[in-house]
Amino acid sequence: MAEFENNMDFTGKSKSTTIASSFFNRSITIHSSKSSPKEFVQSPSRFFNSFEPMKGKVQRLSNIFESSKSHKSILHGSQSQSLTLASKLKPVKSMGPEYNRYTFGFANSRIRLPGTSDRIVVYFTSLRGIRRTFEDCYAVRMIFRGFRMWIDERDISMDSAYKNELESVLGEGNVSLPQVFIRGKHVGGAEVIKQMYETGELADVLDGFPRRQPGFVCEACGDMRFVPCGNCSGSRKIFDEEEDVLKRCFICNENGLIRCPDCCS
């Protein structure tokens, strides 16, 4: 009996050993059926080697982009040079044909203001409705006053007749301000006068005009160039005793003002 149990114990052990060995052998067989460890170690090299054509493509693409960037930089450089040249020429071009007409043939200007061959006439506005226009008008007036010139200043905001006069002379409506006439000839606007002042050309043109005393201010109008009408006292109406009715004053403008007789005569 004991021998049988020993045999049974031995047999069981042998069976379990056989099962375990077969199981491990099976696992080894499964691994061996796929690939060898050597091949598994070598597979990363093949994996990275598969990217070699892609590297070439990336290099070619990078070369293309670099060439395009260099081409763009060249174009950008040429454009910047053209823009630089354009910016240098912009002040002259922005002045339009008036500056060219003055520089190359001011004496042959066809736009004339009758009755002003002995003076400087500046059409401007004293209203601050449009800031840029007011600043241009103020700058031009200060330039001429810096030369102490006697100027015939015609403020269209104080008298609408000057606006109609300027439009009829220039032959167009909605004229930009200021506009300058020297010796009856049209010179141009603010940009032209500023350019002539900076280059010194304006001083040569103004040579020969009478000059005011330093610090001179008209006592009658305070350099406003207008005073209230003495006929209607600025009311724009007068009483007609013969007809016993009020009539419109025929001397003053729409604001009841007349030109200063002291500084604008």
Short mmCIF file of C-alpha atoms in Angstrom, two decimals:
data_model
loop_
_atom_site.label_atom_id
_atom_site.label_comp_id
_atom_site.label_asym_id
_atom_site.label_seq_id
_atom_site.Cartn_x
_atom_site.Cartn_y
_atom_site.Cartn_z
CA MET A 1 0.00 0.00 0.00
CA ALA A 2 2.73 2.37 0.94
CA GLU A 3 4.58 1.48 -2.21
CA PHE A 4 1.49 2.14 -4.25
CA GLU A 5 1.07 5.56 -2.61
CA ASN A 6 4.69 6.31 -3.28
CA ASN A 7 4.19 5.32 -6.85
CA MET A 8 1.08 7.40 -7.05
CA ASP A 9 2.91 10.36 -5.52
CA PHE A 10 5.75 9.95 -7.93
CA THR A 11 3.40 9.54 -10.81
CA GLY A 12 1.50 12.70 -9.83
CA LYS A 13 4.70 14.63 -9.53
CA SER A 14 5.82 13.36 -12.86
CA LYS A 15 2.55 14.33 -14.44
CA SER A 16 2.62 17.80 -13.00
CA THR A 17 6.20 18.18 -14.08
CA THR A 18 5.29 16.98 -17.53
CA ILE A 19 2.35 19.42 -17.71
CA ALA A 20 4.48 22.33 -16.51
CA SER A 21 7.26 21.45 -18.88
CA SER A 22 4.82 21.16 -21.74
CA PHE A 23 3.28 24.50 -20.83
CA PHE A 24 6.62 26.28 -20.77
CA ASN A 25 7.66 24.47 -23.88
CA ARG A 26 4.49 25.72 -25.51
CA SER A 27 5.19 29.26 -24.48
CA ILE A 28 8.67 28.98 -25.94
CA THR A 29 7.15 27.55 -29.06
CA ILE A 30 4.74 30.46 -29.35
CA HIS A 31 7.54 33.05 -29.03
CA SER A 32 9.72 31.18 -31.41
CA SER A 33 6.97 31.02 -33.98
CA LYS A 34 6.84 34.86 -34.32
CA SER A 35 10.34 36.12 -34.60
CA SER A 36 13.71 35.63 -33.09
CA PRO A 37 15.07 38.07 -30.47
CA LYS A 38 17.72 39.02 -32.96
CA GLU A 39 15.16 40.05 -35.48
CA PHE A 40 13.23 41.95 -32.82
CA VAL A 41 16.35 43.92 -31.92
CA GLN A 42 17.06 44.66 -35.54
CA SER A 43 13.50 45.86 -36.29
CA PRO A 44 14.09 49.37 -34.84
CA SER A 45 16.95 49.85 -37.26
CA ARG A 46 14.67 48.93 -40.11
CA PHE A 47 12.05 51.26 -38.64
CA PHE A 48 14.42 54.18 -38.60
CA ASN A 49 15.85 53.25 -41.94
CA SER A 50 12.35 53.53 -43.38
CA PHE A 51 12.46 57.25 -42.62
CA GLU A 52 15.45 57.93 -44.78
CA PRO A 53 13.36 58.80 -47.88
CA MET A 54 11.16 61.03 -45.70
CA LYS A 55 14.24 62.87 -44.49
CA GLY A 56 15.16 63.58 -48.05
CA LYS A 57 11.67 64.90 -48.72
CA VAL A 58 11.79 67.11 -45.64
CA GLN A 59 15.19 68.43 -46.69
CA ARG A 60 13.92 69.23 -50.16
CA LEU A 61 10.85 70.95 -48.73
CA SER A 62 12.99 72.96 -46.34
CA ASN A 63 15.19 74.02 -49.25
CA ILE A 64 12.11 75.10 -51.18
CA PHE A 65 10.82 77.13 -48.24
CA GLU A 66 14.20 78.69 -47.64
CA SER A 67 14.46 79.67 -51.28
CA SER A 68 10.95 81.13 -51.16
CA LYS A 69 11.87 83.05 -48.03
CA SER A 70 14.97 84.45 -49.65
CA HIS A 71 12.90 85.37 -52.71
CA LYS A 72 10.36 87.08 -50.49
CA SER A 73 13.10 88.90 -48.63
CA ILE A 74 14.50 90.13 -51.94
CA LEU A 75 11.05 91.26 -53.02
CA HIS A 76 10.47 92.83 -49.63
CA GLY A 77 13.78 94.64 -49.86
CA SER A 78 12.98 95.98 -53.31
CA GLN A 79 9.51 96.99 -52.17
CA SER A 80 10.94 98.73 -49.09
CA GLN A 81 13.39 100.60 -51.32
CA SER A 82 10.56 101.67 -53.63
CA LEU A 83 8.48 102.71 -50.62
CA THR A 84 11.42 104.69 -49.26
CA LEU A 85 11.81 106.49 -52.56
CA ALA A 86 8.06 107.06 -52.71
CA SER A 87 8.07 108.50 -49.20
CA LYS A 88 10.85 110.88 -50.20
CA LEU A 89 8.88 112.03 -53.22
CA LYS A 90 5.54 112.11 -51.43
CA PRO A 91 5.75 115.71 -50.16
CA VAL A 92 6.37 116.94 -53.69
CA LYS A 93 3.72 114.73 -55.30
CA SER A 94 1.12 115.50 -52.65
CA MET A 95 1.30 119.15 -53.60
CA GLY A 96 -0.13 118.34 -57.00
CA PRO A 97 0.28 120.35 -60.17
CA GLU A 98 0.34 123.67 -58.30
CA TYR A 99 3.90 123.14 -57.06
CA ASN A 100 5.14 122.01 -60.47
CA ARG A 101 3.44 124.95 -62.07
CA TYR A 102 5.14 127.33 -59.66
CA THR A 103 8.56 125.73 -59.91
CA PHE A 104 8.72 125.39 -63.68
CA GLY A 105 6.37 128.06 -64.93
CA PHE A 106 4.79 130.16 -62.23
CA ALA A 107 4.96 133.23 -64.42
CA ASN A 108 2.83 131.42 -67.00
CA SER A 109 0.07 130.47 -64.55
CA ARG A 110 -3.29 130.79 -66.23
CA ILE A 111 -5.27 131.27 -63.02
CA ARG A 112 -5.38 134.96 -62.21
CA LEU A 113 -7.19 137.04 -59.62
CA PRO A 114 -8.12 140.40 -61.16
CA GLY A 115 -7.13 143.58 -59.36
CA THR A 116 -4.53 141.99 -57.07
CA SER A 117 -1.28 142.40 -59.01
CA ASP A 118 0.24 144.50 -56.20
CA ARG A 119 -0.59 142.32 -53.19
CA ILE A 120 -0.71 138.93 -51.53
CA VAL A 121 -4.19 137.43 -51.18
CA VAL A 122 -4.95 134.54 -48.85
CA TYR A 123 -8.37 132.87 -48.84
CA PHE A 124 -8.90 131.07 -45.54
CA THR A 125 -11.42 130.30 -42.82
CA SER A 126 -11.31 131.19 -39.14
CA LEU A 127 -13.85 128.55 -38.18
CA ARG A 128 -12.61 125.47 -36.33
CA GLY A 129 -15.19 123.08 -37.79
CA ILE A 130 -12.52 121.03 -39.60
CA ARG A 131 -9.37 120.86 -37.54
CA ARG A 132 -6.94 120.11 -40.38
CA THR A 133 -8.28 122.94 -42.51
CA PHE A 134 -8.07 125.41 -39.65
CA GLU A 135 -4.50 124.36 -38.82
CA ASP A 136 -3.42 124.74 -42.46
CA CYS A 137 -4.99 128.18 -42.67
CA TYR A 138 -3.38 129.26 -39.41
CA ALA A 139 0.04 127.95 -40.48
CA VAL A 140 -0.03 129.83 -43.79
CA ARG A 141 -1.10 133.06 -42.13
CA MET A 142 1.69 132.75 -39.55
CA ILE A 143 4.27 132.14 -42.29
CA PHE A 144 3.35 135.36 -44.05
CA ARG A 145 3.10 137.28 -40.81
CA GLY A 146 6.57 136.04 -39.94
CA PHE A 147 7.81 137.95 -42.99
CA ARG A 148 5.78 140.97 -41.75
CA MET A 149 3.95 141.16 -45.06
CA TRP A 150 0.83 143.19 -45.72
CA ILE A 151 -1.66 140.48 -46.62
CA ASP A 152 -5.13 140.77 -48.05
CA GLU A 153 -6.75 138.10 -45.84
CA ARG A 154 -10.16 137.05 -47.11
CA ASP A 155 -12.03 135.00 -44.55
CA ILE A 156 -14.84 133.10 -46.29
CA SER A 157 -16.48 132.30 -42.93
CA MET A 158 -16.97 136.02 -42.35
CA ASP A 159 -18.13 136.81 -45.87
CA SER A 160 -19.60 134.18 -48.21
CA ALA A 161 -18.93 136.43 -51.21
CA TYR A 162 -15.25 135.48 -50.97
CA LYS A 163 -16.14 131.81 -51.28
CA ASN A 164 -18.12 132.45 -54.45
CA GLU A 165 -15.29 134.61 -55.76
CA LEU A 166 -12.68 131.88 -55.17
CA GLU A 167 -14.80 129.16 -56.78
CA SER A 168 -15.39 131.31 -59.84
CA VAL A 169 -11.67 132.05 -60.22
CA LEU A 170 -10.55 128.43 -59.81
CA GLY A 171 -13.49 127.14 -61.83
CA GLU A 172 -14.53 124.45 -59.35
CA GLY A 173 -16.69 123.98 -56.29
CA ASN A 174 -15.75 122.83 -52.78
CA VAL A 175 -12.31 124.38 -52.99
CA SER A 176 -9.84 123.36 -50.29
CA LEU A 177 -8.44 126.05 -48.03
CA PRO A 178 -6.22 127.97 -47.81
CA GLN A 179 -5.51 129.28 -51.30
CA VAL A 180 -2.78 131.84 -51.98
CA PHE A 181 -2.43 134.35 -54.81
CA ILE A 182 0.78 136.36 -55.22
CA ARG A 183 0.75 139.32 -57.60
CA GLY A 184 -2.57 138.07 -58.94
CA LYS A 185 -1.22 134.62 -59.82
CA HIS A 186 -2.40 131.45 -58.16
CA VAL A 187 0.33 129.73 -56.14
CA GLY A 188 -1.49 126.92 -54.32
CA GLY A 189 -2.45 125.65 -50.90
CA ALA A 190 -0.78 125.00 -47.57
CA GLU A 191 1.62 122.28 -48.78
CA VAL A 192 2.98 124.51 -51.52
CA ILE A 193 3.55 127.46 -49.22
CA LYS A 194 5.21 125.27 -46.57
CA GLN A 195 7.54 123.73 -49.15
CA MET A 196 8.46 127.12 -50.57
CA TYR A 197 9.10 128.42 -47.07
CA GLU A 198 11.38 125.50 -46.16
CA THR A 199 13.40 125.76 -49.36
CA GLY A 200 13.74 129.54 -49.09
CA GLU A 201 11.92 130.11 -52.35
CA LEU A 202 9.12 132.04 -50.66
CA ALA A 203 11.52 134.68 -49.36
CA ASP A 204 12.71 135.37 -52.91
CA VAL A 205 9.14 135.64 -54.18
CA LEU A 206 8.14 138.08 -51.44
CA ASP A 207 11.10 140.34 -52.09
CA GLY A 208 9.85 143.82 -53.00
CA PHE A 209 6.56 143.75 -51.07
CA PRO A 210 6.03 146.39 -48.37
CA ARG A 211 6.49 145.18 -44.82
CA ARG A 212 4.72 146.08 -41.62
CA GLN A 213 6.33 147.40 -38.49
CA PRO A 214 7.26 144.71 -35.95
CA GLY A 215 4.39 144.04 -33.59
CA PHE A 216 1.91 146.07 -35.62
CA VAL A 217 -1.77 145.37 -34.88
CA CYS A 218 -4.62 147.23 -36.51
CA GLU A 219 -6.34 149.33 -33.87
CA ALA A 220 -9.63 149.46 -35.73
CA CYS A 221 -10.27 145.72 -36.18
CA GLY A 222 -7.57 144.02 -34.10
CA ASP A 223 -6.31 142.22 -37.24
CA MET A 224 -9.75 140.66 -37.79
CA ARG A 225 -10.06 142.53 -41.11
CA PHE A 226 -13.77 143.21 -40.47
CA VAL A 227 -15.66 145.81 -38.45
CA PRO A 228 -19.40 146.31 -37.83
CA CYS A 229 -21.18 148.24 -40.52
CA GLY A 230 -21.42 151.96 -39.71
CA ASN A 231 -24.54 152.39 -41.85
CA CYS A 232 -26.74 149.86 -39.98
CA SER A 233 -24.57 149.28 -36.87
CA GLY A 234 -24.38 145.59 -37.78
CA SER A 235 -28.18 145.06 -37.80
CA ARG A 236 -28.28 144.64 -41.61
CA LYS A 237 -31.41 146.81 -41.73
CA ILE A 238 -32.01 150.50 -42.31
CA PHE A 239 -35.17 152.55 -42.03
CA ASP A 240 -36.38 154.19 -45.21
CA GLU A 241 -38.10 157.40 -44.09
CA GLU A 242 -39.67 158.07 -47.49
CA GLU A 243 -41.40 154.70 -47.69
CA ASP A 244 -41.59 154.28 -43.90
CA VAL A 245 -40.29 150.68 -44.04
CA LEU A 246 -37.22 148.72 -42.99
CA LYS A 247 -34.89 147.68 -45.78
CA ARG A 248 -31.84 145.53 -46.12
CA CYS A 249 -28.57 147.40 -45.75
CA PHE A 250 -26.76 147.42 -49.10
CA ILE A 251 -23.28 148.10 -47.65
CA CYS A 252 -22.57 145.23 -45.22
CA ASN A 253 -22.46 141.50 -45.79
CA GLU A 254 -24.74 138.79 -44.42
CA ASN A 255 -23.14 139.15 -40.99
CA GLY A 256 -23.53 142.93 -40.80
CA LEU A 257 -19.77 143.46 -41.31
CA ILE A 258 -17.63 145.47 -43.69
CA ARG A 259 -13.94 145.32 -44.51
CA CYS A 260 -11.75 147.30 -42.16
CA PRO A 261 -11.11 150.67 -43.80
CA ASP A 262 -7.74 151.08 -42.03
CA CYS A 263 -5.87 147.87 -42.88
CA CYS A 264 -7.81 146.59 -45.91
CA SER A 265 -8.17 149.72 -48.01
#
